[in-house]
């Protein structure tokens, strides 16, 4: 190993990852901290992008509390004002391991626009303006899916299935206004709300089958 690494290095143990989860913490100048409910992330195997985000997550209460405590401690120790997204691995032994952090509104918090009393964007403004932080209570179970450009399509964007998806109760579509699509480019997201998580998941599968992001071509 010393021959491979010419500089002082930290070699981590190899772990078996069971789940990937995320917590968004908010902090203002007064030191008030609020964390959003833990969300579970499922990734596209070929692009390593979030395919589906689930809230509430299926992890144990103990694991959820540990991740939220870590996120709270980190944003406090960094003396941050604003939002901090902290992604975690849940390993096969039930351990909660920090993966990466992002000091900003985050893709794993887009569902908060509809599913949480205070969205991550409103919370960010409250935090940096040193206003009282808003409630992070979940209003309804939700699933968020990213709208990604399809493989084999690059050029002026054309969407299919938006109207059909909007006809499904609880479906909220957000397009980012990008004019050009590329394979796996994030073009928007959809949040699906329902009275139960299972119902939200079923509706999310419907939306996945309906929405297509293609490049427009002349006939």
Rosetta silent file (secondary structure, phi, psi, omega in degrees, C-alpha in Angstrom):
SEQUENCE: XXXXXXXXXXXXXXXXXXXXXXXXXXXXXXXXXXXXXXXXXXXXXXXXXXXXXXXXXXXXXXXXXXXXXXXXXXXXXXXXXXXXXXXXXXXXXXXXXXXXXXXXXXXXXXXXXXXXXXXXXXXXXXXXXXXXXXXXXXXXXXXXXXXXXXXXXXXXXXXXXXXXXXXXXXXXXXXXXXXXXXXXXXXXXXXXXXXXXXXXXXXXXXXXXXXXXXXXXXX
SCORE:     score description
SCORE:     0.000 S_00000001
   1 L     0.000  -36.788 -179.311    0.000    0.000    0.000 S_00000001
   2 L   -63.511  -28.660  178.587    2.860    2.430    0.759 S_00000001
   3 L   -73.869  -27.725 -178.778    4.075    2.020   -2.822 S_00000001
   4 L   -79.456  -35.098 -174.413    0.628    2.978   -4.170 S_00000001
   5 L  -112.523  109.423 -175.949    0.136    6.089   -2.048 S_00000001
   6 L   -81.235  -16.562 -179.233    2.999    8.592   -2.120 S_00000001
   7 L  -117.091  158.684  175.570    1.281   11.007    0.310 S_00000001
   8 L   -54.025  131.499 -172.989   -0.292   10.465    3.745 S_00000001
   9 L  -138.550  157.937  174.458   -3.691    8.907    3.073 S_00000001
  10 L  -111.074  117.858  179.991   -6.763    7.621    4.850 S_00000001
  11 L  -102.825  118.202 -176.977   -7.850    4.175    3.689 S_00000001
  12 L   -89.558  154.114  174.199  -11.433    3.383    4.616 S_00000001
  13 L   -66.811  145.701  173.574  -12.914   -0.032    5.275 S_00000001
  14 L   -77.502  129.326 -178.745  -14.965   -1.502    2.466 S_00000001
  15 L  -124.038  154.744  174.923  -18.614   -1.580    3.503 S_00000001
  16 L   -93.037  118.123 -175.317  -21.760   -3.080    2.024 S_00000001
  17 E   -89.872  124.881  178.625  -24.230   -0.281    1.363 S_00000001
  18 E   -93.924  -41.990 -177.325  -27.893   -1.099    1.985 S_00000001
  19 E  -146.534  159.374  170.735  -29.478    2.317    1.508 S_00000001
  20 E  -122.445  130.114 -176.075  -28.631    5.948    0.742 S_00000001
  21 E  -132.472  168.043 -178.595  -30.447    8.660    2.669 S_00000001
  22 E  -144.717  146.708  173.550  -30.279   12.422    3.084 S_00000001
  23 E  -129.373  133.954  172.992  -31.042   15.043    5.724 S_00000001
  24 E  -106.478  123.592  178.328  -31.286   18.783    5.088 S_00000001
  25 E  -108.696  146.082  176.411  -30.462   20.971    8.084 S_00000001
  26 E  -124.214  143.268  178.907  -31.131   24.699    8.376 S_00000001
  27 E  -145.500  137.633  175.426  -29.458   27.162   10.755 S_00000001
  28 L  -106.760  179.566 -175.416  -29.793   30.917   11.261 S_00000001
  29 L   -63.720  -30.364  179.241  -27.443   33.439   12.872 S_00000001
  30 L   -70.958  -12.207 -179.342  -29.135   33.023   16.251 S_00000001
  31 L    93.113    7.189  176.132  -28.131   29.348   16.174 S_00000001
  32 L   -70.411  135.036 -177.947  -31.639   27.980   15.721 S_00000001
  33 E  -126.526  134.524  172.358  -31.523   24.634   13.871 S_00000001
  34 E  -132.328  137.407  176.940  -34.295   22.729   12.099 S_00000001
  35 E  -116.620  144.463  176.374  -33.885   19.461   10.196 S_00000001
  36 L   -82.710  157.540  176.497  -36.176   18.010    7.570 S_00000001
  37 L   -57.441  146.188  178.854  -37.424   14.415    7.788 S_00000001
  38 L   -59.942  138.261  175.150  -34.975   11.829    6.482 S_00000001
  39 E  -118.441  148.922  179.274  -35.460   10.915    2.822 S_00000001
  40 E  -104.725  137.377 -175.748  -34.431    7.708    1.075 S_00000001
  41 E  -118.246  133.362  172.695  -32.794    7.854   -2.354 S_00000001
  42 E  -115.314  137.713 -171.012  -32.772    5.261   -5.118 S_00000001
  43 E  -112.073  151.544  171.479  -30.358    5.769   -8.004 S_00000001
  44 L   -72.359  126.999 -174.669  -30.305    4.962  -11.711 S_00000001
  45 L   -65.146  -29.030 -175.068  -27.650    2.244  -12.067 S_00000001
  46 L   -92.822  -12.641 -178.315  -26.231    3.528  -15.368 S_00000001
  47 L  -125.285   -8.520 -178.398  -26.034    7.264  -14.543 S_00000001
  48 L    52.731   41.461  174.401  -25.691    7.361  -10.734 S_00000001
  49 L  -116.051  153.065  179.925  -28.402   10.030  -10.529 S_00000001
  50 E   -62.177  121.732  177.102  -31.355   10.038   -8.152 S_00000001
  51 E   -92.371  -39.133 -176.361  -34.159    8.089   -9.805 S_00000001
  52 E  -149.024  136.524  177.803  -36.595    8.194   -6.912 S_00000001
  53 E  -121.222  130.877 -171.501  -36.703    9.982   -3.568 S_00000001
  54 E  -121.110  131.295  178.084  -39.018    8.663   -0.854 S_00000001
  55 E  -142.159  121.042    7.497  -40.330   10.487    2.218 S_00000001
  56 L   -79.176  159.638 -177.917  -40.761    9.194    4.841 S_00000001
  57 L   -80.798  170.347 -179.088  -37.904    6.713    4.508 S_00000001
  58 L   -96.266    4.412 -178.434  -37.993    3.040    5.468 S_00000001
  59 L   -73.794  165.004 -177.817  -34.997    3.187    7.835 S_00000001
  60 L   -69.273  159.765  177.255  -35.417    2.597   11.555 S_00000001
  61 H   -59.642  -40.270 -179.843  -36.298    5.393   13.971 S_00000001
  62 H   -61.909  -44.922  179.122  -32.882    4.948   15.606 S_00000001
  63 H   -65.618  -40.695  178.944  -31.048    5.356   12.279 S_00000001
  64 H   -62.871  -45.641  179.681  -33.170    8.361   11.355 S_00000001
  65 H   -63.988  -36.584  179.734  -32.524   10.055   14.695 S_00000001
  66 H   -66.648  -44.742  179.710  -28.795    9.364   14.392 S_00000001
  67 H   -63.257  -42.484  179.035  -28.593   10.886   10.887 S_00000001
  68 H   -64.661  -39.202  177.785  -30.563   13.964   11.974 S_00000001
  69 H   -64.547  -41.396  177.296  -28.299   14.364   15.024 S_00000001
  70 H   -60.497  -47.917 -178.415  -25.197   14.140   12.805 S_00000001
  71 H   -61.089  -40.913  178.366  -26.570   16.777   10.406 S_00000001
  72 H   -63.460  -44.288 -179.868  -27.426   19.085   13.326 S_00000001
  73 H   -64.260  -41.174 -176.991  -23.968   18.683   14.850 S_00000001
  74 H   -65.242  -47.432 -178.102  -22.204   19.289   11.528 S_00000001
  75 H   -66.965  -29.849  176.349  -24.056   22.510   10.664 S_00000001
  76 H   -70.498  -46.562 -178.389  -23.463   23.740   14.238 S_00000001
  77 H   -65.576  -31.939  177.578  -19.741   22.919   14.200 S_00000001
  78 L   -79.444   -8.546 -178.783  -19.332   24.626   10.815 S_00000001
  79 L    55.367   40.172 -176.378  -21.121   27.696   12.211 S_00000001
  80 L   -81.709  151.996  169.270  -23.137   27.790    8.992 S_00000001
  81 L  -124.139  122.944 -175.429  -26.063   30.021    8.160 S_00000001
  82 E   127.286 -147.488 -179.008  -28.376   28.633    5.505 S_00000001
  83 E  -110.458  147.198  173.237  -28.978   25.062    4.406 S_00000001
  84 E  -135.785  116.982  174.638  -26.715   22.026    4.563 S_00000001
  85 E   -92.014  127.387  179.529  -27.662   18.775    2.823 S_00000001
  86 E  -120.281  118.816  177.670  -25.909   15.749    4.309 S_00000001
  87 E   -96.298  142.677 -177.086  -26.056   12.430    2.460 S_00000001
  88 E  -128.658  152.916  165.106  -25.492    9.177    4.333 S_00000001
  89 E   -99.019  139.917  166.245  -24.876    5.513    3.641 S_00000001
  90 E  -105.242  116.348 -175.605  -26.718    2.921    5.724 S_00000001
  91 E   -88.874  176.188 -174.712  -24.460   -0.141    5.780 S_00000001
  92 L   -66.467  -16.640  176.775  -25.359   -3.812    6.171 S_00000001
  93 L   -94.022    4.010 -179.772  -24.658   -3.622    9.907 S_00000001
  94 L    87.355    5.038 -179.801  -27.103   -0.747   10.348 S_00000001
  95 L   -71.079  150.976  178.657  -24.355    1.861   10.630 S_00000001
  96 E  -112.113  112.620 -172.744  -24.972    5.464    9.552 S_00000001
  97 E  -119.559  130.480  177.533  -21.996    6.850    7.595 S_00000001
  98 E   -67.842  130.689  178.878  -21.604   10.372    6.199 S_00000001
  99 E  -100.787  -62.781 -179.763  -21.132   10.261    2.422 S_00000001
 100 E  -154.171  166.013 -177.756  -21.095   13.863    1.184 S_00000001
 101 E  -133.829  151.729  177.177  -22.391   17.341    1.977 S_00000001
 102 E  -139.648  119.497 -177.234  -23.727   20.290   -0.022 S_00000001
 103 L   -86.184   69.813 -174.738  -24.132   23.786    1.535 S_00000001
 104 L  -175.567  169.018  167.107  -27.206   24.853   -0.446 S_00000001
 105 L   -55.874  144.756 -165.000  -30.760   23.930   -1.410 S_00000001
 106 L  -134.442  152.947  178.515  -30.496   20.383   -2.701 S_00000001
 107 H   -55.051  -32.822 -179.086  -32.128   17.950   -5.115 S_00000001
 108 H   -75.407    0.738  177.943  -33.046   15.743   -2.160 S_00000001
 109 H  -117.376    6.532 -177.740  -35.198   18.580   -0.834 S_00000001
 110 L   -63.788  -29.947  179.949  -37.231   19.485   -3.903 S_00000001
 111 L   -62.317  -22.063 -176.575  -40.199   17.506   -2.595 S_00000001
 112 H   -64.973  -18.369  178.519  -40.474   20.000    0.287 S_00000001
 113 H   -55.653  -40.979 -179.633  -42.104   22.525   -2.059 S_00000001
 114 H  -108.757  -30.968 -166.857  -45.352   20.576   -1.713 S_00000001
 115 H   -94.248  -12.934 -177.727  -44.882   17.953    1.001 S_00000001
 116 E  -118.848  148.732 -178.190  -43.470   19.984    3.924 S_00000001
 117 L   -56.368  -42.600  178.315  -45.021   22.976    5.704 S_00000001
 118 L  -116.977  118.318 -179.400  -41.911   25.099    4.961 S_00000001
 119 L   -68.567  160.857  178.951  -40.106   24.422    1.671 S_00000001
 120 H   -62.722  -30.287 -178.273  -36.313   24.262    1.584 S_00000001
 121 H   -72.768  -43.421  174.540  -36.236   27.460   -0.487 S_00000001
 122 H   -63.211  -41.294 -178.453  -38.317   29.448    1.999 S_00000001
 123 H   -63.529  -38.298  178.694  -36.253   27.969    4.832 S_00000001
 124 H   -60.807  -44.970  178.355  -33.006   29.031    3.161 S_00000001
 125 H   -64.041  -42.716  177.641  -34.228   32.630    2.969 S_00000001
 126 H   -58.819  -42.875 -175.998  -35.395   32.532    6.576 S_00000001
 127 H   -66.767  -48.515 -175.137  -31.995   31.199    7.668 S_00000001
 128 H   -74.505  -19.146  176.454  -29.762   33.677    5.830 S_00000001
 129 L   -94.650    5.084  178.863  -31.992   36.605    6.860 S_00000001
 130 L    58.840   38.227  175.075  -31.861   35.449   10.499 S_00000001
 131 L   -93.149  162.931  175.334  -35.636   35.014   10.648 S_00000001
 132 L   -58.386  135.829 -179.885  -37.374   32.354   12.750 S_00000001
 133 L   -75.402  145.832 -176.700  -37.086   28.991   11.002 S_00000001
 134 L   -85.191  168.955  179.519  -40.292   27.406    9.739 S_00000001
 135 L   -65.210  141.007  177.528  -41.872   24.074   10.571 S_00000001
 136 L  -111.214   25.234  179.813  -40.378   21.009    8.866 S_00000001
 137 L   -72.648  142.054  178.364  -43.374   18.759    9.505 S_00000001
 138 E   -76.708  128.114  177.576  -44.438   16.409    6.710 S_00000001
 139 L   -82.915  -45.615 -179.489  -47.875   17.238    5.287 S_00000001
 140 L  -147.704  149.460  172.341  -48.272   14.109    3.154 S_00000001
 141 E   -57.215  145.835 -176.108  -46.133   11.112    2.146 S_00000001
 142 E  -146.318  155.044  171.403  -44.343   11.856   -1.108 S_00000001
 143 E  -128.771  132.854  175.817  -42.203   10.419   -3.863 S_00000001
 144 E  -115.345  135.169  175.022  -40.029   12.608   -6.077 S_00000001
 145 E  -123.857  143.175  175.712  -38.655   11.499   -9.422 S_00000001
 146 E   -81.413  143.079  172.067  -36.188   13.346  -11.630 S_00000001
 147 E   -94.656  111.029 -174.435  -37.114   14.074  -15.233 S_00000001
 148 E  -113.479  146.243  173.802  -34.023   13.028  -17.178 S_00000001
 149 L   -62.617  139.732 -177.076  -33.124   13.300  -20.838 S_00000001
 150 L   -78.258  152.763  175.217  -33.421    9.953  -22.598 S_00000001
 151 L   -62.924  142.031  178.271  -30.491    8.035  -24.005 S_00000001
 152 L    82.525    5.096 -179.651  -29.966    8.601  -27.711 S_00000001
 153 L  -125.429  122.925  176.580  -31.602   12.035  -27.661 S_00000001
 154 L  -146.567  125.494 -178.753  -29.703   15.316  -27.867 S_00000001
 155 E   144.989 -164.379  179.434  -31.057   18.612  -29.169 S_00000001
 156 E   -55.460  131.319 -170.019  -34.104   20.887  -28.760 S_00000001
 157 E   -79.314  146.028  174.884  -36.266   19.319  -26.076 S_00000001
 158 E  -138.289  129.295 -178.186  -39.702   17.793  -26.591 S_00000001
 159 E  -104.421  141.197  173.273  -41.779   16.373  -23.725 S_00000001
 160 E  -120.884  144.797  172.348  -44.279   13.549  -23.927 S_00000001
 161 L    85.504    6.766 -178.600  -46.821   12.531  -21.311 S_00000001
 162 H   -67.440  -46.616 -178.123  -47.022   15.769  -19.322 S_00000001
 163 H   -63.359  -42.989 -179.806  -50.769   16.254  -19.746 S_00000001
 164 H   -63.592  -37.358  179.368  -51.526   12.627  -18.926 S_00000001
 165 H   -69.345  -39.794 -179.809  -49.358   12.850  -15.809 S_00000001
 166 H   -65.065  -21.002  179.336  -51.003   16.087  -14.665 S_00000001
 167 L   -75.666  -12.231  179.449  -54.373   14.320  -14.783 S_00000001
 168 L   -84.733  128.936 -178.204  -53.249   12.027  -11.936 S_00000001
 169 L   -60.620  132.750  176.282  -54.259   13.346   -8.510 S_00000001
 170 L    88.865    2.539 -178.467  -51.327   14.561   -6.408 S_00000001
 171 E   -93.155  124.772 -179.906  -48.843   14.910   -9.282 S_00000001
 172 E  -121.935  114.956 -175.298  -46.846   18.160   -9.327 S_00000001
 173 E  -101.380  133.503  176.690  -44.548   18.728  -12.328 S_00000001
 174 E  -125.390  116.245  174.548  -41.613   21.156  -12.279 S_00000001
 175 E  -103.346  143.792 -173.005  -39.700   21.865  -15.511 S_00000001
 176 L   -92.981    1.697  175.640  -36.424   23.793  -15.319 S_00000001
 177 L    78.574   14.217  178.531  -36.757   25.659  -18.611 S_00000001
 178 L   -75.863  131.562 -175.101  -33.768   24.009  -20.286 S_00000001
 179 L   -86.816  -22.599 -176.847  -34.105   24.208  -24.049 S_00000001
 180 E  -114.493  130.745  175.293  -31.617   21.463  -24.936 S_00000001
 181 E  -101.452  147.687  174.336  -31.864   17.855  -23.786 S_00000001
 182 L  -138.809  160.482  178.763  -28.964   15.425  -23.446 S_00000001
 183 L   -55.455  125.704  176.473  -28.827   11.848  -22.151 S_00000001
 184 L    66.852   12.385  175.077  -29.481   11.853  -18.371 S_00000001
 185 L   -71.790  136.235  178.036  -29.562   15.660  -18.182 S_00000001
 186 E   -73.716  114.144 -177.860  -31.827   16.853  -15.351 S_00000001
 187 E  -105.275  -12.348 -179.275  -34.695   18.622  -17.077 S_00000001
 188 E   167.527 -170.012  174.804  -37.067   18.829  -14.129 S_00000001
 189 E  -149.487  162.095  177.309  -38.690   16.808  -11.386 S_00000001
 190 E  -127.134  130.954  172.699  -42.080   15.481  -10.373 S_00000001
 191 E  -108.346  131.891 -179.678  -43.384   15.257   -6.820 S_00000001
 192 E  -116.345  121.974 -179.378  -46.206   12.822   -6.152 S_00000001
 193 E  -110.030  144.386  175.174  -48.289   13.248   -2.997 S_00000001
 194 E  -158.103  169.962 -178.733  -50.799   10.808   -1.549 S_00000001
 195 L   -70.758  -24.084  176.188  -52.434    9.792    1.707 S_00000001
 196 L  -130.410  153.698  179.965  -50.170    6.717    1.883 S_00000001
 197 H   -67.138  -37.591 -179.815  -46.626    6.113    0.715 S_00000001
 198 H   -61.580  -40.411  178.530  -47.632    2.958   -1.167 S_00000001
 199 H   -66.661  -40.045  177.922  -50.187    4.911   -3.177 S_00000001
 200 H   -62.777  -39.670  178.927  -47.610    7.620   -3.938 S_00000001
 201 H   -64.020  -42.052  179.795  -45.167    4.946   -5.149 S_00000001
 202 H   -63.174  -42.321  178.621  -47.766    3.429   -7.481 S_00000001
 203 H   -66.551  -35.178  177.831  -48.545    6.829   -8.967 S_00000001
 204 H   -62.785  -39.299  177.956  -44.813    7.507   -9.378 S_00000001
 205 H   -64.492  -37.681  175.956  -44.487    4.327  -11.447 S_00000001
 206 H   -60.738  -46.619 -178.282  -47.341    5.539  -13.655 S_00000001
 207 H   -62.925  -40.152  179.024  -45.608    8.880  -14.192 S_00000001
 208 H   -58.986  -36.314 -179.788  -42.316    7.157  -15.046 S_00000001
 209 H   -76.200  -24.865 -175.077  -44.069    5.269  -17.823 S_00000001
 210 H   -87.777  -45.994 -171.818  -45.796    8.371  -19.158 S_00000001
 211 L   -82.426  128.989  176.453  -43.166   11.133  -19.247 S_00000001
 212 E  -130.322  138.932  178.899  -40.540   11.004  -21.966 S_00000001
 213 E  -115.041  110.471 -175.339  -37.850   13.602  -22.711 S_00000001
 214 E  -126.441  167.322  174.899  -36.780   13.512  -26.339 S_00000001
 215 E   -90.305  133.438 -179.854  -35.044   15.710  -28.876 S_00000001
 216 L   -73.929  133.448  177.300  -37.354   17.418  -31.326 S_00000001
 217 L  -130.267  147.674  177.531  -36.710   16.509  -34.952 S_00000001
 218 L   -71.620  140.372  177.680  -38.301   17.769  -38.158 S_00000001
 219 L   -74.113    0.000    0.000  -40.594   15.291  -39.879 S_00000001
